[in-house]
Coordinates of C-alpha atoms and ligand atoms in Angstrom, one line a residue:
X1236 CA 21.7 0.4 21.0
X1237 CA 25.1 2.0 23.0
X1238 CA 28.2 1.5 20.9
X1239 CA 31.5 0.9 22.0
X1240 CA 34.9 0.1 20.6
X1241 CA 36.4 -3.7 21.2
X1242 CA 39.3 -4.4 19.4
X1243 CA 38.7 -1.7 17.0
X1244 CA 34.8 -3.4 16.2
X1245 CA 31.9 -1.4 17.0
X1246 CA 29.9 -3.7 19.7
X1247 CA 26.2 -2.9 20.1
X1248 CA 24.8 -3.0 23.4
X1249 CA 21.1 -3.1 23.6
X1250 CA 19.8 -0.2 25.8
X1251 CA 16.6 0.5 27.9
X1252 CA 15.7 3.9 29.7
X1253 CA 13.5 3.6 32.6
X1254 CA 11.6 6.3 33.8
X1255 CA 10.4 5.5 37.3
X1256 CA 11.0 6.2 41.0
X1257 CA 13.8 5.6 43.3
X1258 CA 13.3 2.8 45.9
X1259 CA 15.5 3.4 49.1
X1260 CA 15.1 -0.3 50.2
X1261 CA 16.4 -1.1 46.6
X1262 CA 14.0 -3.8 45.6
X1263 CA 11.6 -2.2 43.4
X1264 CA 11.7 0.8 41.4
X1265 CA 14.7 2.4 39.7
X1266 CA 17.1 -0.1 41.7
X1267 CA 14.9 -3.2 40.4
X1268 CA 15.2 -1.9 36.6
X1269 CA 19.1 -1.5 36.9
X1270 CA 19.6 -4.6 38.6
X1271 CA 17.4 -6.7 35.9
X1272 CA 18.8 -5.3 33.0
X1273 CA 22.5 -5.8 34.5
X1274 CA 21.7 -9.3 35.1
X1275 CA 20.2 -9.7 31.6
X1276 CA 23.1 -8.2 30.0
X1277 CA 21.3 -4.9 28.7
X1278 CA 22.5 -1.0 29.5
X1279 CA 19.9 0.7 31.5
X1280 CA 19.8 4.5 31.8
X1281 CA 17.7 5.9 34.7
X1282 CA 15.1 8.9 34.7
X1283 CA 14.0 9.4 38.0
X1284 CA 10.3 10.4 38.3
X1285 CA 10.4 10.5 42.5
X1286 CA 12.5 9.5 45.5
X1287 CA 10.6 7.4 47.8
X1288 CA 11.7 6.6 51.5
X1289 CA 10.6 3.0 51.5
X1290 CA 11.6 -0.5 53.1
X1291 CA 10.3 -3.7 53.6
X1292 CA 7.5 -2.4 56.1
X1293 CA 5.9 0.1 53.5
X1294 CA 6.2 3.3 52.0
X1295 CA 7.1 6.2 54.7
X1296 CA 7.7 8.9 52.3
X1297 CA 7.1 10.2 48.6
X1298 CA 9.1 13.1 47.1
X1299 CA 8.0 13.9 43.3
X1300 CA 10.7 15.7 41.3
X1301 CA 9.6 18.8 39.2
X1302 CA 8.1 17.7 35.9
X1303 CA 10.7 20.1 33.9
X1304 CA 13.5 18.4 35.6
X1305 CA 12.1 14.8 34.6
X1306 CA 11.9 16.5 31.0
X1307 CA 15.6 17.5 31.7
X1308 CA 17.1 14.1 32.4
X1309 CA 14.8 12.7 29.5
X1310 CA 16.6 15.1 26.8
X1311 CA 20.1 14.4 28.2
X1312 CA 19.7 10.6 28.0
X1313 CA 17.5 10.5 24.6
X1314 CA 19.8 13.0 22.7
X1315 CA 22.8 11.5 23.4
X1316 CA 22.2 7.9 23.7
X1317 CA 20.9 5.3 21.4
X1318 CA 17.9 4.2 23.2
X1319 CA 16.0 0.7 21.9
X1320 CA 13.1 0.6 24.6
X1321 CA 11.5 2.9 27.2
X1322 CA 10.1 1.3 30.4
X1323 CA 8.3 3.2 32.4
X1324 CA 7.3 2.7 36.2
X1325 CA 6.1 5.5 38.9
X1326 CA 4.5 8.1 36.6
X1327 CA 2.8 10.1 39.7
X1328 CA 1.1 13.0 38.1
X1329 CA -0.5 13.8 34.9
X1330 CA 2.0 16.7 33.8
X1331 CA 4.7 13.6 33.9
X1332 CA 2.8 11.4 31.5
X1333 CA 2.6 14.4 29.2
X1334 CA 6.3 15.1 29.5
X1335 CA 7.1 11.4 28.8
X1336 CA 4.9 11.2 25.9
X1337 CA 6.6 14.7 24.7
X1338 CA 9.9 13.2 24.7
X1339 CA 9.3 10.0 23.1
X1340 CA 7.2 12.1 20.0
X1341 CA 10.5 14.0 20.0
X1342 CA 13.0 10.8 20.1
X1343 CA 11.1 8.0 19.2
X1344 CA 12.3 4.4 20.2
X1345 CA 11.6 0.8 19.3
X1346 CA 9.3 0.1 21.9
X1347 CA 7.5 1.7 24.9
X1348 CA 6.8 -0.7 28.0
X1349 CA 4.3 0.7 30.5
X1350 CA 4.1 -0.9 33.8
X1351 CA 0.8 1.3 35.2
X1352 CA 2.4 1.4 39.0
X1353 CA -0.2 2.9 41.3
X1354 CA -0.2 1.0 44.5
X1355 CA 2.9 -0.8 46.3
X1356 CA 1.6 -4.4 47.5
X1357 CA 2.0 -2.8 50.9
X1358 CA -1.1 -0.7 50.0
X1359 CA 0.7 2.5 49.8
X1360 CA -0.2 4.8 46.7
X1361 CA 2.5 5.7 44.5
X1362 CA 0.3 7.3 41.9
X1363 CA -3.0 8.6 42.8
X1364 CA -6.7 8.2 40.6
X1365 CA -6.0 11.6 39.1
X1366 CA -3.6 10.0 36.5
X1367 CA -6.0 7.2 35.8
X1368 CA -7.6 9.4 32.7
X1369 CA -4.4 10.5 31.1
X1370 CA -3.1 6.7 31.5
X1371 CA -6.3 5.6 29.6
X1372 CA -6.5 8.1 26.8
X1373 CA -3.0 9.1 26.2
X1374 CA -0.5 6.7 27.7
X1375 CA -1.9 3.2 26.5
X1376 CA -2.6 4.1 23.0
X1377 CA 1.1 4.9 22.8
X1378 CA 2.3 1.6 24.8
X1379 CA 3.4 -1.6 22.9
X1380 CA 3.1 -3.3 26.3
X1381 CA 1.0 -2.4 29.3
X1382 CA 1.7 -4.7 32.6
X1383 CA -0.9 -4.0 35.3
X1384 CA -1.2 -6.4 38.2
X1385 CA -4.7 -7.4 39.5
X1386 CA -5.3 -3.9 41.3
X1387 CA -3.9 -1.9 38.7
X1388 CA -6.1 -3.7 35.8
X1389 CA -9.2 -3.3 38.4
X1390 CA -8.6 0.5 38.7
X1391 CA -8.0 0.6 34.6
X1392 CA -11.5 -0.9 34.4
X1393 CA -13.1 1.5 36.8
X1394 CA -13.0 -0.8 39.7
X1395 CA -14.3 -4.1 38.1
X1396 CA -13.6 -7.1 40.2
X1397 CA -10.9 -9.7 39.5
X1398 CA -10.6 -12.7 41.3
X1399 CA -10.0 -15.6 39.0
X1400 CA -7.9 -16.4 35.7
X1401 CA -11.4 -16.2 33.4
X1402 CA -11.5 -12.5 35.2
X1403 CA -7.9 -11.8 34.2
X1404 CA -8.7 -13.1 30.5
X1405 CA -11.5 -10.3 30.3
X1406 CA -9.5 -7.5 31.7
X1407 CA -6.8 -8.3 29.3
X1408 CA -9.4 -7.7 26.5
X1409 CA -11.1 -5.0 27.7
X1410 CA -7.7 -3.0 28.5
X1411 CA -6.4 -4.1 24.8
X1412 CA -9.7 -1.9 23.8
X1413 CA -7.9 1.3 25.1
X1414 CA -5.1 1.0 22.7
X1415 CA -2.1 -0.5 23.9
X1416 CA -0.6 -3.2 21.2
X1417 CA -0.3 -5.7 24.0
X1418 CA -1.4 -6.6 27.5
X1419 CA -0.1 -9.0 30.3
X1420 CA -2.4 -9.0 33.4
X1421 CA 0.0 -10.1 36.2
X1422 CA -1.2 -13.0 38.6
X1423 CA 0.9 -12.5 41.3
X1424 CA -1.5 -11.5 43.7
X1425 CA -4.4 -13.9 42.6
X1426 CA -5.7 -15.2 46.0
X1427 CA -5.2 -18.7 46.9
X1428 CA -3.2 -19.7 43.6
X1429 CA -0.9 -22.4 43.7
X1430 CA 0.7 -21.3 40.2
X1431 CA 1.5 -17.9 39.2
X1432 CA -0.4 -17.5 36.0
X1433 CA -0.3 -14.3 33.9
X1434 CA -2.7 -13.6 31.0
X1435 CA -0.9 -12.2 27.8
X1436 CA -3.5 -10.7 25.1
X1437 CA -1.8 -9.5 21.5
X1438 CA -5.3 -8.6 20.3
X1439 CA -5.7 -12.1 18.4
X1440 CA -4.9 -14.6 20.8
X1441 CA -5.0 -15.0 24.9
X1442 CA -1.9 -16.9 26.4
X1443 CA -2.1 -18.1 30.2
X1444 CA 1.6 -18.1 30.9
X1445 CA 1.9 -20.2 34.0
X1446 CA 4.7 -20.6 36.3
X1447 CA 5.3 -22.4 39.6
X1448 CA 4.4 -20.2 42.9
X1449 CA 7.8 -19.5 45.0
X1450 CA 6.8 -19.7 48.6
X1451 CA 8.5 -16.7 49.8
X1452 CA 8.2 -13.4 51.8
X1453 CA 10.7 -12.1 49.1
X1454 CA 8.7 -10.7 46.3
X1455 CA 8.6 -6.9 46.7
X1456 CA 9.5 -5.4 42.9
X1457 CA 8.7 -8.4 41.1
X1458 CA 6.3 -6.1 39.0
X1459 CA 9.1 -3.6 38.1
X1460 CA 11.4 -6.2 37.3
X1461 CA 9.1 -8.2 35.3
X1462 CA 8.6 -5.0 32.9
X1463 CA 12.2 -3.8 33.0
X1464 CA 13.4 -7.7 32.0
X1465 CA 10.6 -7.5 28.9
X1466 CA 12.0 -4.2 28.0
X1467 CA 15.6 -5.7 28.2
X1468 CA 14.7 -8.8 26.0
X1469 CA 12.6 -6.5 23.5
X1470 CA 16.1 -4.2 23.2
X1471 CA 18.0 -7.6 22.3
X1472 CA 15.7 -7.8 19.3
X1473 CA 13.3 -10.6 20.8
X1474 CA 9.4 -10.5 19.4
X1475 CA 7.0 -9.5 22.4
X1476 CA 5.8 -13.1 23.3
X1477 CA 9.2 -14.2 23.7
X1478 CA 10.3 -11.4 25.7
X1479 CA 7.4 -11.8 28.1
X1480 CA 8.0 -15.6 28.1
X1481 CA 11.9 -15.0 29.0
X1482 CA 11.2 -12.3 31.5
X1483 CA 8.8 -14.2 33.4
X1484 CA 11.1 -17.1 34.0
X1485 CA 14.0 -14.7 35.2
X1486 CA 11.7 -13.6 37.7
X1487 CA 10.6 -16.9 38.9
X1488 CA 14.2 -18.1 38.8
X1489 CA 15.6 -14.8 40.6
X1490 CA 12.5 -15.4 43.5
X1491 CA 13.8 -18.9 44.1
X1492 CA 17.6 -18.0 44.4
X1493 CA 16.2 -15.0 47.0
X1494 CA 13.7 -17.0 48.6
X1495 CA 15.6 -17.7 51.9
X1496 CA 17.4 -13.9 52.3
X1497 CA 16.7 -12.2 55.2
X1498 CA 16.6 -8.5 54.6
X1499 CA 14.5 -6.2 56.6
X1500 CA 11.8 -6.9 59.6
X1501 CA 8.7 -6.2 57.3
X1502 CA 6.4 -8.5 55.5
X1503 CA 7.7 -8.1 52.2
X1504 CA 11.3 -8.4 51.3
X1505 CA 13.6 -7.9 48.5
X1506 CA 15.1 -10.9 46.3
X1507 CA 18.1 -11.7 44.2
X1508 CA 18.1 -10.0 40.8
X1509 CA 21.8 -11.0 40.3
X1510 CA 21.1 -14.6 40.3
X1511 CA 24.4 -16.5 41.6
X1512 CA 24.5 -18.6 38.5
X1513 CA 24.8 -16.0 35.4
X1514 CA 23.8 -17.8 32.6
X1515 CA 22.1 -14.9 31.0
X1516 CA 23.9 -13.5 27.6
X1517 CA 23.4 -10.0 26.0
X1518 CA 23.2 -11.4 22.6
X1519 CA 19.7 -12.3 21.4
X1520 CA 19.0 -15.8 22.5
X1521 CA 17.7 -18.1 19.8
X1522 CA 14.0 -17.3 20.8
X1523 CA 12.0 -20.9 20.4
X1524 CA 9.0 -20.5 17.6
X1525 CA 6.7 -23.8 18.0
X1526 CA 7.3 -23.9 14.3
X1527 CA 10.7 -24.9 14.9
X1528 CA 9.0 -28.1 15.8
X1529 CA 7.8 -28.9 12.1
X1530 CA 10.6 -31.3 11.0
X1531 CA 12.6 -32.3 13.9
X1532 CA 15.6 -34.5 13.2
X1533 CA 16.9 -36.8 15.7
X1534 CA 20.5 -38.4 15.4
X1535 CA 21.6 -41.7 15.6
X1536 CA 25.0 -42.5 15.8
X1537 CA 24.3 -46.2 15.1
X1538 CA 22.5 -45.4 11.7
X1539 CA 24.9 -42.7 10.7
X1540 CA 28.0 -45.5 11.4
X1541 CA 26.4 -48.1 9.4
X1542 CA 26.0 -45.7 6.3
X1543 CA 29.5 -44.4 7.2
X1544 CA 28.7 -41.0 7.8
X1545 CA 29.8 -38.8 10.6
X1546 CA 27.3 -37.2 12.7
X1547 CA 28.3 -33.5 11.5
X1548 CA 27.9 -34.8 8.0
X1549 CA 24.2 -36.0 8.9
X1550 CA 23.4 -33.1 10.3
X1551 CA 24.4 -30.6 7.5
X1552 CA 22.3 -33.1 5.4
X1553 CA 19.3 -33.2 7.4
X1554 CA 19.6 -29.1 7.5
X1555 CA 20.1 -29.1 3.7
X1556 CA 17.0 -31.1 3.2
X1557 CA 14.8 -28.8 5.3
X1558 CA 15.1 -30.1 9.1
X1559 CA 13.6 -27.1 11.2
X1560 CA 15.6 -28.3 14.7
X1561 CA 18.0 -30.8 15.6
X1562 CA 18.2 -33.1 18.4
X1563 CA 21.9 -34.6 19.3
X1564 CA 22.1 -38.2 20.9
X1565 CA 25.7 -38.0 20.2
X1566 CA 28.2 -36.3 22.8
X1567 CA 30.6 -33.7 23.6
X1568 CA 33.1 -33.8 20.5
X1569 CA 30.1 -34.0 18.1
X1570 CA 28.0 -31.4 20.1
X1571 CA 30.6 -28.6 19.8
X1572 CA 30.8 -29.2 16.0
X1573 CA 26.8 -29.8 15.4
X1574 CA 26.2 -26.5 17.4
X1575 CA 28.2 -24.5 15.3
X1576 CA 27.1 -26.0 11.9
X1577 CA 23.3 -25.4 13.3
X1578 CA 24.1 -21.8 14.7
X1579 CA 25.6 -21.0 11.2
X1580 CA 22.0 -22.0 9.5
X1581 CA 20.2 -20.5 12.0
X1582 CA 18.6 -23.5 12.8
X1583 CA 18.4 -24.6 16.6
X1584 CA 20.0 -27.5 18.2
X1585 CA 19.1 -29.3 21.5
X1586 CA 20.8 -32.1 23.2
X1587 CA 19.1 -35.2 24.3
X1588 CA 18.9 -35.5 28.2
X1589 CA 22.5 -34.0 29.0
X1590 CA 22.0 -30.8 30.5
X1591 CA 26.2 -30.9 31.1
X1592 CA 26.9 -31.1 27.3
X1593 CA 24.2 -28.4 26.7
X1594 CA 25.8 -26.0 28.8
X1595 CA 29.4 -27.1 27.7
X1596 CA 28.6 -26.8 23.8
X1597 CA 26.2 -24.0 24.3
X1598 CA 23.5 -25.8 22.6
X1599 CA 20.2 -24.1 22.4
X1600 CA 18.5 -25.9 25.1
X1601 CA 17.8 -29.8 25.8
X1602 CA 15.2 -32.5 25.4
X1603 CA 14.4 -34.5 28.7
X1604 CA 12.3 -37.6 29.3
X1605 CA 10.0 -38.2 32.6
X1606 CA 12.9 -40.3 34.2
X1607 CA 15.7 -37.5 33.7
X1608 CA 16.1 -34.7 35.4
X1609 CA 13.0 -32.8 36.5
X1610 CA 12.3 -30.0 34.1
X1611 CA 12.3 -27.2 37.2
X1612 CA 15.7 -28.2 37.8
X1613 CA 17.0 -28.1 34.1
X1614 CA 15.4 -24.7 33.8
X1615 CA 17.0 -23.7 36.8
X1616 CA 20.6 -24.9 35.5
X1617 CA 19.7 -23.7 31.7
X1618 CA 18.4 -20.3 32.9
X1619 CA 15.5 -18.5 31.6
X1620 CA 16.3 -18.4 27.8
X1621 CA 17.4 -22.0 26.6
X1622 CA 14.8 -24.3 25.2
X1623 CA 13.4 -27.5 27.1
X1624 CA 11.3 -29.9 25.7
X1625 CA 10.0 -32.8 27.6
X1626 CA 8.5 -36.3 26.5
X1627 CA 4.7 -36.8 27.6
X1628 CA 2.4 -39.5 27.2
X1629 CA -0.5 -38.2 29.6
X1630 CA -2.5 -35.3 30.5
X1631 CA -1.0 -35.2 33.9
X1632 CA 2.5 -34.9 32.6
X1633 CA 2.1 -32.2 29.9
X1634 CA 0.6 -30.0 32.5
X1635 CA 3.4 -30.5 34.7
X1636 CA 5.7 -29.7 31.8
X1637 CA 4.0 -26.5 31.3
X1638 CA 3.8 -25.3 35.1
X1639 CA 7.6 -26.2 35.6
X1640 CA 8.6 -24.0 32.5
X1641 CA 9.0 -26.5 29.5
X1642 CA 8.8 -24.7 25.9
X1643 CA 7.2 -27.7 24.1
X1644 CA 6.4 -31.6 24.7
X1645 CA 7.2 -34.4 22.7
X1646 CA 4.6 -36.8 22.6
X1647 CA 4.7 -40.8 21.3
X1648 CA 5.3 -43.6 20.8
X1649 CA 2.9 -42.8 18.0
X1650 CA 3.5 -45.9 16.0
X1651 CA 5.7 -48.6 17.4
X1652 CA 9.3 -48.3 16.7
X1653 CA 12.9 -50.4 17.2
X1654 CA 14.5 -47.1 18.0
X1655 CA 13.4 -47.3 21.5
X1656 CA 13.0 -50.3 23.5
X1657 CA 10.2 -51.2 26.0
X1658 CA 8.4 -47.6 24.8
X1659 CA 4.5 -47.8 25.1
X1660 CA 2.7 -47.0 22.1
X1661 CA 0.0 -44.1 22.5
X1662 CA -1.4 -44.2 19.1
X1663 CA -3.0 -41.5 17.1
X1664 CA -5.7 -41.3 19.9
X1665 CA -3.5 -40.8 22.5
X1666 CA -1.5 -38.1 21.0
X1667 CA -4.7 -36.3 20.0
X1668 CA -5.7 -36.4 23.7
X1669 CA -2.4 -34.9 24.8
X1670 CA -2.2 -32.0 22.3
X1671 CA -5.8 -31.4 23.7
X1672 CA -4.9 -30.9 26.7
X1673 CA -1.4 -29.3 26.2
X1674 CA -0.9 -25.5 26.6
X1675 CA 2.3 -26.0 25.1
X1676 CA 3.2 -26.9 21.6
X1677 CA 3.5 -30.6 20.4
X1678 CA 5.8 -32.7 18.3
X1679 CA 4.8 -36.2 17.5
X1680 CA 7.5 -38.9 17.9
X1681 CA 7.5 -42.7 17.5
X1682 CA 7.8 -44.8 14.3
X1683 CA 7.0 -41.9 12.3
X1684 CA 8.2 -41.7 8.7
X1685 CA 7.4 -41.1 4.7
X1686 CA 4.4 -43.4 4.8
X1687 CA 2.5 -42.1 7.8
X1688 CA 3.9 -38.6 8.6
X1689 CA 0.5 -37.2 6.8
X1690 CA -1.9 -39.4 8.8
X1691 CA -0.4 -37.9 12.3
X1692 CA -0.5 -34.3 10.9
X1693 CA -4.4 -35.1 10.0
X1694 CA -5.2 -35.6 13.5
X1695 CA -6.0 -31.8 13.1
X1696 CA -5.2 -30.0 16.5
X1697 CA -3.5 -26.5 16.1
X1698 CA -1.1 -27.3 18.5
X1699 CA 0.4 -30.1 16.8
X1700 CA 3.3 -28.3 15.0
X1701 CA 5.5 -31.2 13.5
X1702 CA 7.0 -34.7 13.8
X1703 CA 10.2 -35.8 15.2
X1704 CA 12.0 -38.5 13.2
X1705 CA 15.2 -40.7 13.6
X1706 CA 15.5 -43.7 11.2
X1707 CA 13.4 -41.6 8.6
X1708 CA 16.2 -39.8 7.9
X1709 CA 19.1 -41.2 9.4
X1710 CA 18.4 -44.8 8.0
X1711 CA 18.3 -43.4 4.7
X1712 CA 21.1 -43.9 2.3
X1713 CA 20.8 -40.2 1.2
X1714 CA 19.7 -38.2 4.5
X1715 CA 19.2 -34.8 2.6
X1716 CA 16.6 -36.4 -0.1
X1717 CA 14.8 -38.3 2.6
X1718 CA 14.8 -35.0 4.5
X1719 CA 13.3 -33.2 1.5
X1720 CA 10.8 -35.6 0.9
X1721 CA 9.4 -35.6 4.5
X1722 CA 9.2 -32.0 4.3
X1723 CA 7.3 -32.3 1.4
X1724 CA 4.6 -34.3 2.7
X1725 CA 4.6 -32.2 6.1
X1726 CA 3.9 -29.1 3.9
X1727 CA 1.4 -31.0 1.8
X1728 CA -0.2 -32.1 5.0
X1729 CA -0.3 -28.6 6.7
X1730 CA -2.0 -27.1 3.4
X1731 CA -5.0 -29.4 3.8
X1732 CA -5.3 -28.8 7.4
X1733 CA -6.0 -25.2 6.7
Ligands
ATP2379 N1 5.4 -15.9 44.6 C1 5.4 -16.0 43.0 N2 6.0 -17.3 42.5 C2 6.2 -16.8 41.3 N3 6.0 -16.0 40.4 C3 5.6 -14.9 41.3 C4 5.3 -15.0 42.4 N4 4.7 -13.4 43.1 C5 4.4 -12.9 41.9 N5 5.2 -13.6 40.5 C6 5.2 -13.0 39.3 O1 5.9 -12.1 39.4 C7 5.2 -11.1 38.2 C8 4.8 -9.8 38.6 O2 3.5 -9.8 39.3 P1 2.7 -9.2 40.5 O3 1.3 -9.5 40.3 O4 2.9 -9.7 41.8 O5 3.1 -7.6 40.3 P2 3.3 -6.3 41.0 O6 2.0 -6.6 41.9 O7 3.3 -5.1 40.0 O8 4.8 -6.5 41.5 P3 5.2 -5.3 42.8 O9 5.5 -6.2 44.0 O10 6.5 -5.1 42.2 O11 4.1 -4.4 42.9 C9 4.1 -12.2 37.9 O12 4.9 -12.4 36.4 C10 4.0 -13.1 38.6 O13 3.4 -14.0 38.0
HMH2380 C1 9.4 3.5 43.5 C2 8.5 2.3 43.3 N1 8.1 1.8 42.1 C3 7.1 0.9 42.0 C4 6.9 0.1 43.1 C5 5.7 -1.0 43.0 O1 6.4 -2.4 43.6 C6 7.3 0.3 44.3 N2 6.9 -0.3 45.5 N3 8.3 1.6 44.5
MG2381 MG1 2.9 -8.1 43.8

């Protein structure tokens, strides 16, 4: 990290070094990397491998820099500045790859993200097939992540045809065999697809990461931007999958903001990296983990009032008893106080329904119902890093939540409940059906308490992460001991499930 003095305190700034080509049109390459890192609050140093004459029509010329001068740039940066993550783009010769590998052996960094740039979407060649053997044999084995698009994945695999998400899944596994720790096969160029699905493989699990496909001509540089924003989130200290998810959302949000920009006369324009709405932070966000849903405490001011407790005391007691996430149904005055309590204990806190309250209190996110603001709009207001949960009763709603960028779904009412009037009960069978269809983690809600929590976890589907409860905690005389008891029951249920 780069250190700066701030009121006498050292301030660490996450630092990405990009090793890539310059794009004179400034939509891709070095220029995309600089803008993406700036938008995400991360310092970006730039080692230029080639200068391209490029615009929205295509690539008119490529001027490759001498390898020893690329080595000199890397040495200047790495020997002086503390680089956290190296991201590579255009590496146009075998010698350039060797120079890069030599430099990072001499000055090791936390992670290497390789975007194996070969052909621009315009069809122009940026690195010829002569680099393929050194990519396969030397570069990929050093990479923490490699991010080929469909064409690049096909080249790496000797011309294999890739036309479906199923093909992308196989490609991700085969490329993983070449040695990188993680693989992301990007589906931006998937023919005739309504969604923009990328496939991530970490060597054990395959994930399909979906988002809405933005209808725009302005997609030049999405690949470079995605890789450098993953590098930026890694530099902040996020784990790989969280970094990839946030970066993908950043690209989607940026494409959406820039969808109507008119720059250039060619078929593929640049987009708006520096989103009009700046919501990204340079400090590590509270990355969402599905296991946060294990014991989900939802506050209720009526119940707490009845027992003579303030909301903040109720939240403190729930955390003391082992609550793993908190949802507030009480507003702004309480929100700020509870946000600071939860943050001091490392427990994420979400706001029920109110995006404005979440923004004003800097909560970790919101939980919305089907009749609240649409998830895609919530995402564009909150930005790529916040947590969004959405209540779903049907398979269709679960699918939409995934495509629109939610992090998890709440499903229920599992049992009848007095907390929510006129709420349809879906039962354990309904819950199981939604879990099986959902690509997102699920928390069960509705009438769950000490007596039946076990039976909920027993439906035995891996993405059911936990239970959300109101009365079971906050209608009890002692919140922390009620929470402890529930925590114990859930722990036992999960152990018997294994
Ligand atoms: N129209 C779109 N709407 C939403 N997301 C998109 C769109 N096009 C591409 N993406 C996303 O952008 C990221 C980059 O994907 P893509 O497959 O376009 O990479 P690429 O071809 O390497 O990009 P480049 O245009 O820089 O060469 C992926 O996460 C992809 O899903
Ligand atoms: C310099 C450069 N790097 C990467 C790409 C891929 O988008 C491009 N078009 N130009
Ligand atoms: Mg593309």
